[in-house]
Coordinates of C-alpha atoms in Angstrom, one line a residue:
M12 CA 11.9 27.0 99.6
A13 CA 13.4 23.5 98.6
N14 CA 14.4 23.2 95.0
G15 CA 12.0 20.8 93.3
R16 CA 14.8 19.2 91.2
D17 CA 16.5 17.9 94.4
A18 CA 18.0 14.4 93.9
Y19 CA 15.2 11.9 95.2
F20 CA 16.3 8.4 95.9
L21 CA 12.9 6.9 95.2
N22 CA 12.4 8.4 91.7
N23 CA 13.7 5.1 90.6
K24 CA 10.7 2.9 89.7
G25 CA 12.7 -0.4 90.4
I26 CA 13.6 0.8 93.8
R27 CA 10.1 1.9 94.6
I28 CA 8.8 -1.6 93.9
L29 CA 11.6 -2.9 96.0
V30 CA 10.5 -0.7 98.8
A31 CA 7.0 -2.0 98.5
V32 CA 8.2 -5.6 98.5
L33 CA 10.1 -5.1 101.7
A34 CA 7.0 -3.2 103.1
F35 CA 4.9 -6.1 102.1
L36 CA 7.2 -8.7 103.9
A37 CA 7.7 -6.3 106.9
S38 CA 3.6 -6.2 107.3
Y39 CA 3.5 -9.9 107.8
L40 CA 6.5 -10.1 109.9
V41 CA 5.2 -7.3 112.4
S42 CA 1.6 -8.6 112.3
Y43 CA 2.8 -12.0 113.2
I44 CA 5.2 -10.6 116.0
L45 CA 2.2 -8.4 117.3
D46 CA -0.1 -11.5 117.6
P47 CA 1.3 -14.9 116.8
F48 CA -1.5 -16.9 118.4
A49 CA -4.3 -15.2 116.5
A50 CA -6.7 -17.3 114.4
Y51 CA -5.4 -15.6 111.2
W52 CA -2.1 -17.4 111.6
Q53 CA -3.3 -20.7 113.2
H54 CA -4.4 -22.2 109.8
Y55 CA -2.9 -19.6 107.5
F56 CA -1.4 -22.3 105.1
E57 CA -4.4 -24.7 105.3
R58 CA -6.1 -22.4 103.0
K59 CA -6.4 -22.8 99.4
P60 CA -3.5 -21.5 97.3
L61 CA -5.7 -19.3 95.4
L62 CA -6.9 -17.4 98.8
I63 CA -3.4 -16.9 99.8
L64 CA -2.2 -15.8 96.7
G65 CA -5.2 -13.1 96.7
D66 CA -4.3 -12.2 100.2
W67 CA -0.7 -11.6 99.1
L68 CA -2.0 -9.5 95.9
V69 CA -4.1 -7.3 98.1
S70 CA -1.5 -6.9 101.0
F71 CA 1.1 -5.9 98.2
L72 CA -1.0 -3.4 96.5
Y73 CA -1.9 -1.9 99.8
C74 CA 1.9 -1.5 100.7
L75 CA 2.5 0.1 97.2
S76 CA -0.2 2.4 97.9
I77 CA 1.4 3.4 101.2
S78 CA 4.7 3.7 99.3
E79 CA 3.4 5.8 96.5
I80 CA 1.3 8.0 98.8
N81 CA 4.3 8.6 101.1
I82 CA 6.9 9.4 98.1
A83 CA 4.2 11.8 96.7
I84 CA 3.9 13.6 100.1
G85 CA 7.6 13.9 100.3
M86 CA 8.2 15.3 96.8
R87 CA 5.3 17.8 97.4
L88 CA 6.8 19.1 100.8
N89 CA 10.3 19.3 99.1
R90 CA 8.8 22.2 97.0
L91 CA 7.3 23.8 100.0
M92 CA 9.6 23.4 103.1
S93 CA 13.5 22.7 103.1
W94 CA 15.0 20.1 105.3
K95 CA 17.8 22.3 106.0
E96 CA 15.6 25.6 106.9
H97 CA 12.9 23.7 109.1
P98 CA 14.0 20.1 109.7
G99 CA 11.8 19.9 113.0
K100 CA 8.6 21.2 111.2
R101 CA 9.2 19.2 108.1
L102 CA 9.5 16.0 110.1
I103 CA 6.2 16.9 112.1
L104 CA 4.4 17.8 109.0
E105 CA 5.5 14.8 107.1
T106 CA 4.7 12.3 109.7
C107 CA 1.3 13.9 110.4
F108 CA 0.4 13.9 106.5
N109 CA 1.4 10.3 106.2
L110 CA -0.5 9.1 109.2
I111 CA -3.5 11.0 107.9
A112 CA -3.0 9.4 104.6
V113 CA -3.0 5.9 106.2
L114 CA -6.2 6.4 107.8
L115 CA -8.0 7.8 104.9
L116 CA -6.9 4.7 102.8
N117 CA -7.9 2.4 105.4
L118 CA -11.3 4.1 105.6
L119 CA -11.7 4.0 101.7
I120 CA -10.8 0.2 101.8
N121 CA -13.5 -0.3 104.6
I122 CA -16.1 1.6 102.5
A123 CA -15.3 -0.3 99.3
F124 CA -15.5 -3.5 101.4
I125 CA -18.9 -2.7 102.5
Y126 CA -20.2 -1.6 99.1
L127 CA -19.1 -4.8 97.8
S128 CA -20.3 -7.0 100.5
D129 CA -23.2 -9.3 99.8
E130 CA -26.4 -9.4 102.1
K131 CA -25.0 -12.1 104.2
Q132 CA -21.6 -10.1 105.0
L133 CA -23.7 -7.0 105.7
L134 CA -26.0 -8.8 108.1
L135 CA -22.8 -9.9 110.1
L136 CA -21.5 -6.5 110.1
E137 CA -24.8 -5.0 111.5
S138 CA -24.7 -7.8 114.3
G139 CA -21.4 -6.2 115.7
M140 CA -17.7 -7.2 115.7
T141 CA -16.6 -9.7 117.9
I142 CA -13.6 -8.9 120.3
E143 CA -11.1 -11.1 117.8
E144 CA -12.3 -8.9 114.9
T145 CA -11.8 -5.5 116.8
R146 CA -8.5 -6.9 117.8
G147 CA -7.7 -7.7 114.1
I148 CA -8.6 -4.1 112.8
I149 CA -6.6 -2.3 115.7
Q150 CA -3.5 -4.6 114.7
W151 CA -4.0 -3.8 111.2
M152 CA -3.9 -0.2 111.7
V153 CA -0.9 -0.6 113.8
V154 CA 0.7 -2.6 111.2
S155 CA -0.2 0.0 108.5
T156 CA 1.2 2.9 110.7
I157 CA 4.5 0.9 111.2
I158 CA 4.8 0.2 107.6
A159 CA 4.0 4.0 106.7
I160 CA 6.8 5.2 109.0
M161 CA 9.3 2.6 107.8
I162 CA 8.7 3.7 104.3
M163 CA 8.9 7.3 105.3
G164 CA 12.3 6.6 107.3
I165 CA 13.7 5.0 104.2
N166 CA 12.5 7.9 101.9
I167 CA 13.7 10.6 104.1
G168 CA 17.0 9.0 104.8
N169 CA 17.9 8.4 101.2
Y170 CA 16.6 11.9 100.2
L171 CA 19.2 13.4 102.6
I172 CA 21.9 11.2 101.9
M173 CA 21.8 11.8 98.1
N174 CA 21.4 15.5 98.7
W175 CA 24.5 15.4 100.9
R176 CA 26.5 13.5 98.6
N177 CA 25.5 15.8 95.4
E178 CA 26.6 18.7 97.9
A179 CA 29.8 17.1 98.7
I180 CA 30.3 16.6 95.1
Q181 CA 29.6 20.2 94.2
V182 CA 31.7 21.5 97.0
A183 CA 34.7 19.3 95.9
Q184 CA 34.0 20.6 92.2
L185 CA 34.2 23.9 93.5
N186 CA 37.3 23.5 95.5
Q187 CA 39.1 21.7 92.6
A188 CA 38.2 24.6 90.4
A189 CA 39.6 27.3 93.0
M190 CA 42.7 25.1 93.6
E191 CA 43.3 25.0 89.7
A192 CA 43.0 28.7 89.4
E193 CA 45.2 29.5 92.4
L194 CA 47.8 27.0 91.0
Q195 CA 47.8 28.4 87.5
S196 CA 48.0 32.0 89.0
L197 CA 50.9 30.9 91.1
K198 CA 52.7 29.0 88.2
L199 CA 52.5 32.4 86.2
Q200 CA 54.2 34.5 89.0
I201 CA 57.7 35.4 87.8
D202 CA 60.0 37.6 90.1
P203 CA 60.4 40.8 88.3
H204 CA 64.0 41.2 89.6
F205 CA 64.8 38.4 87.5
V206 CA 63.7 39.9 84.2
F207 CA 65.3 43.3 84.9
N208 CA 68.5 42.0 85.9
N209 CA 68.9 39.7 83.0
L210 CA 68.0 42.3 80.6
S211 CA 70.6 44.7 82.1
V212 CA 73.4 42.2 81.9
L213 CA 72.2 41.3 78.2
S214 CA 72.3 44.9 77.1
E215 CA 76.0 45.2 78.6
L216 CA 77.3 42.1 76.9
I217 CA 75.8 43.1 73.6
L218 CA 78.1 46.4 73.7
E219 CA 81.1 44.7 75.0
D220 CA 81.1 41.1 73.5
Q221 CA 78.5 40.2 70.6
Q222 CA 79.0 36.5 70.6
L223 CA 79.0 36.4 74.3
G224 CA 75.8 38.5 74.1
Y225 CA 74.4 36.1 71.6
E226 CA 75.0 33.1 73.7
Y227 CA 73.6 34.9 76.7
A228 CA 70.5 35.8 74.8
E229 CA 70.1 32.3 73.5
N230 CA 70.2 30.8 77.0
F231 CA 67.8 33.4 78.1
S232 CA 65.6 32.7 75.4
R233 CA 65.6 29.1 76.3
I234 CA 64.6 29.7 79.9
Y235 CA 61.8 31.9 78.7
R236 CA 60.7 29.2 76.3
Y237 CA 60.6 26.7 79.1
M238 CA 58.7 29.1 81.2
L239 CA 56.2 29.5 78.5
V240 CA 55.9 25.6 77.8
N241 CA 55.6 24.5 81.3
S242 CA 53.6 27.4 82.6
K243 CA 50.4 25.1 82.2
K244 CA 51.7 21.8 83.7
D245 CA 51.3 21.1 87.4
V246 CA 54.5 19.2 87.8
I247 CA 57.6 18.1 85.7
P248 CA 60.3 15.5 85.9
L249 CA 63.3 16.5 88.0
E250 CA 65.4 15.7 85.1
D251 CA 63.6 18.7 83.0
E252 CA 64.2 21.1 85.9
L253 CA 68.0 20.4 86.2
K254 CA 68.5 20.8 82.2
F255 CA 66.6 24.2 82.7
L256 CA 68.9 24.9 85.6
H257 CA 72.1 24.5 83.7
S258 CA 70.8 27.3 81.2
Y259 CA 70.0 29.4 84.1
M260 CA 73.4 28.8 85.5
F261 CA 75.0 30.4 82.5
L262 CA 73.2 33.6 83.0
I263 CA 74.1 33.5 86.6
E264 CA 77.8 32.9 85.9
H265 CA 77.8 35.9 83.7
R266 CA 76.0 38.1 86.2
F267 CA 78.0 37.3 89.1
G268 CA 81.2 35.8 87.7
E269 CA 83.0 33.8 90.4
G270 CA 80.9 35.3 93.2
V271 CA 78.4 32.0 92.8
L272 CA 79.5 28.5 93.0
F273 CA 77.3 25.4 92.2
E274 CA 77.4 22.0 93.5
I275 CA 75.0 19.6 92.3
D276 CA 75.0 15.9 93.2
V277 CA 71.4 14.4 92.4
D278 CA 70.8 10.6 92.5
P279 CA 70.2 9.5 88.7
A280 CA 67.4 7.1 90.4
H281 CA 65.5 10.3 91.6
R282 CA 65.6 12.3 88.2
H283 CA 62.2 10.8 87.0
L284 CA 60.4 12.1 90.2
L285 CA 58.2 15.2 89.7
M286 CA 58.2 18.6 91.3
P287 CA 56.4 21.9 90.2
P288 CA 58.1 23.8 87.4
L289 CA 60.5 26.4 88.1
T290 CA 60.9 25.3 91.7
L291 CA 64.8 25.5 91.4
Q292 CA 64.9 28.9 89.5
L293 CA 62.8 30.2 92.5
L294 CA 65.0 29.0 95.2
V295 CA 68.5 29.8 93.3
E296 CA 67.0 33.3 92.7
N297 CA 65.8 33.6 96.3
A298 CA 69.2 32.8 97.3
L299 CA 71.0 35.4 95.0
K300 CA 68.5 38.2 96.1
H301 CA 69.0 37.8 99.9
N302 CA 72.8 37.3 99.8
R303 CA 76.0 39.2 98.8
T304 CA 78.4 37.5 96.0
S305 CA 82.0 38.1 95.8
K306 CA 85.1 36.3 94.5
K307 CA 86.8 36.4 97.9
E308 CA 83.7 35.0 99.6
P309 CA 81.5 33.3 97.0
L310 CA 77.8 32.4 97.6
V311 CA 77.7 28.5 97.4
V312 CA 74.6 26.7 96.2
R313 CA 74.2 23.2 96.8
I314 CA 71.8 20.9 95.1
F315 CA 71.5 17.0 95.9
S316 CA 68.9 14.4 96.7
N317 CA 68.9 12.0 99.8
E318 CA 67.4 8.4 100.4
D319 CA 64.0 9.9 101.5
K320 CA 63.4 11.0 97.7
E321 CA 63.8 14.5 98.8
L322 CA 65.7 17.3 96.9
I323 CA 67.6 19.6 99.1
V324 CA 68.6 23.1 97.8
E325 CA 71.1 24.7 100.2
N326 CA 73.2 28.1 100.3
T327 CA 75.5 29.7 102.6
L328 CA 74.2 32.7 104.4
L329 CA 75.9 35.9 103.5
P330 CA 73.4 38.5 104.5
L331 CA 73.3 41.7 102.8
E332 CA 74.3 44.9 104.6
K333 CA 71.1 46.2 103.5
P334 CA 68.3 43.5 103.1
I335 CA 66.1 43.6 100.1
Q336 CA 62.5 43.9 100.9
S337 CA 61.0 40.4 99.7
S338 CA 58.2 40.2 97.2
G339 CA 56.8 37.1 98.7
I340 CA 56.8 35.3 95.3
G341 CA 59.7 32.7 95.9
I342 CA 59.5 30.6 99.0
A343 CA 55.8 31.2 99.5
N344 CA 55.0 30.3 95.8
I345 CA 56.6 26.9 96.2
V346 CA 55.1 26.2 99.4
R347 CA 51.4 27.1 98.3
R348 CA 51.9 25.2 95.2
F349 CA 52.9 22.1 97.1
N350 CA 49.9 22.5 99.2
L351 CA 47.8 22.1 96.2
L352 CA 49.6 19.2 94.9
S353 CA 50.9 16.9 97.6
H354 CA 50.3 16.0 101.1
R355 CA 54.0 16.5 101.8
Q356 CA 55.3 19.9 102.3
P357 CA 58.4 21.6 101.7
V358 CA 60.6 22.0 105.0
I359 CA 62.8 25.1 105.7
E360 CA 65.8 25.0 107.7
T361 CA 68.1 27.6 108.8
D362 CA 71.1 28.2 111.1
D363 CA 73.9 30.8 111.4
R364 CA 75.7 29.2 108.5
T365 CA 73.3 27.9 105.8
F366 CA 69.7 28.1 104.6
K367 CA 68.2 24.9 103.6
V368 CA 65.0 24.2 101.7
I369 CA 63.9 20.2 101.4
I370 CA 61.5 19.6 98.5
P371 CA 59.5 16.2 98.6
L372 CA 60.0 14.7 95.2
I373 CA 56.4 13.5 93.9
K374 CA 55.9 10.1 92.6
I375 CA 54.1 9.4 89.5

């Protein structure tokens, strides 16, 4: 059963009158096309203006009646039979009901005409109709049917378009809500290794060097403050990510010593561009997790931008003897966030020596 609250284009009174006016004009046009040499048209404008205006008024009221009946039938059927579930039956039923309504309306008009006729007109009716009069009645029925079908087509077409548009809006809103929920979930994902490793280093530094432990704790708190402040943001400027990275590098230097080297060369003209928060942290942590680090053969992490307004994060490949099972949070998180935020996607390139992730920077 269709929802009685479905959008209905012709609920607007102004548009309903406009449709009736169009039907009124179409009735004269169709009538003329069917028989342009009829006596009705031969001396049409030779009649008195009042007669012409009366003719127009009657025709308009007739078209308005057909339009209103058509709308009433459509709205009633909307509550009883859905276009989605039974399109064929619905079309047949609506067409039949409208044709029956036109026949009944014409029958009522003829009865009213007979009832209001004087004795002279009744005598003419009793004497029988001429061929011209019979042709005129048939023509009027054809015109009435065409007008009814035309109004029904407008009514049905706009009803379907309005409901399709409303459903498209609802689907878009649901998709947007789902995307926002997924994005929020992704933004809150933090690799547990990052937390445990840094807390372990912090506890050791506090025992060995309280001042260094204090600095480490200060940078660690800056990082977490950054995470909390930006957890609800979709994107942030690259400049902010680089500032965050400097605090993160302080932690790394004390975790790995000279086993990790950073090379950063980002064009100042690109620093205002945007990217998802914590992208650099996830990429650097991913490199540290899956590669060995040593003073003799340090892990080199390069971060630079190119002319295509892309940020490249590249690291040398120094595979661990026993690869660590990945949690899937790092790279997958970045790719999924870009799927939700941009039509451009990160590109991952790897060879025997390097692992590279190309991040498209987002314009404001």
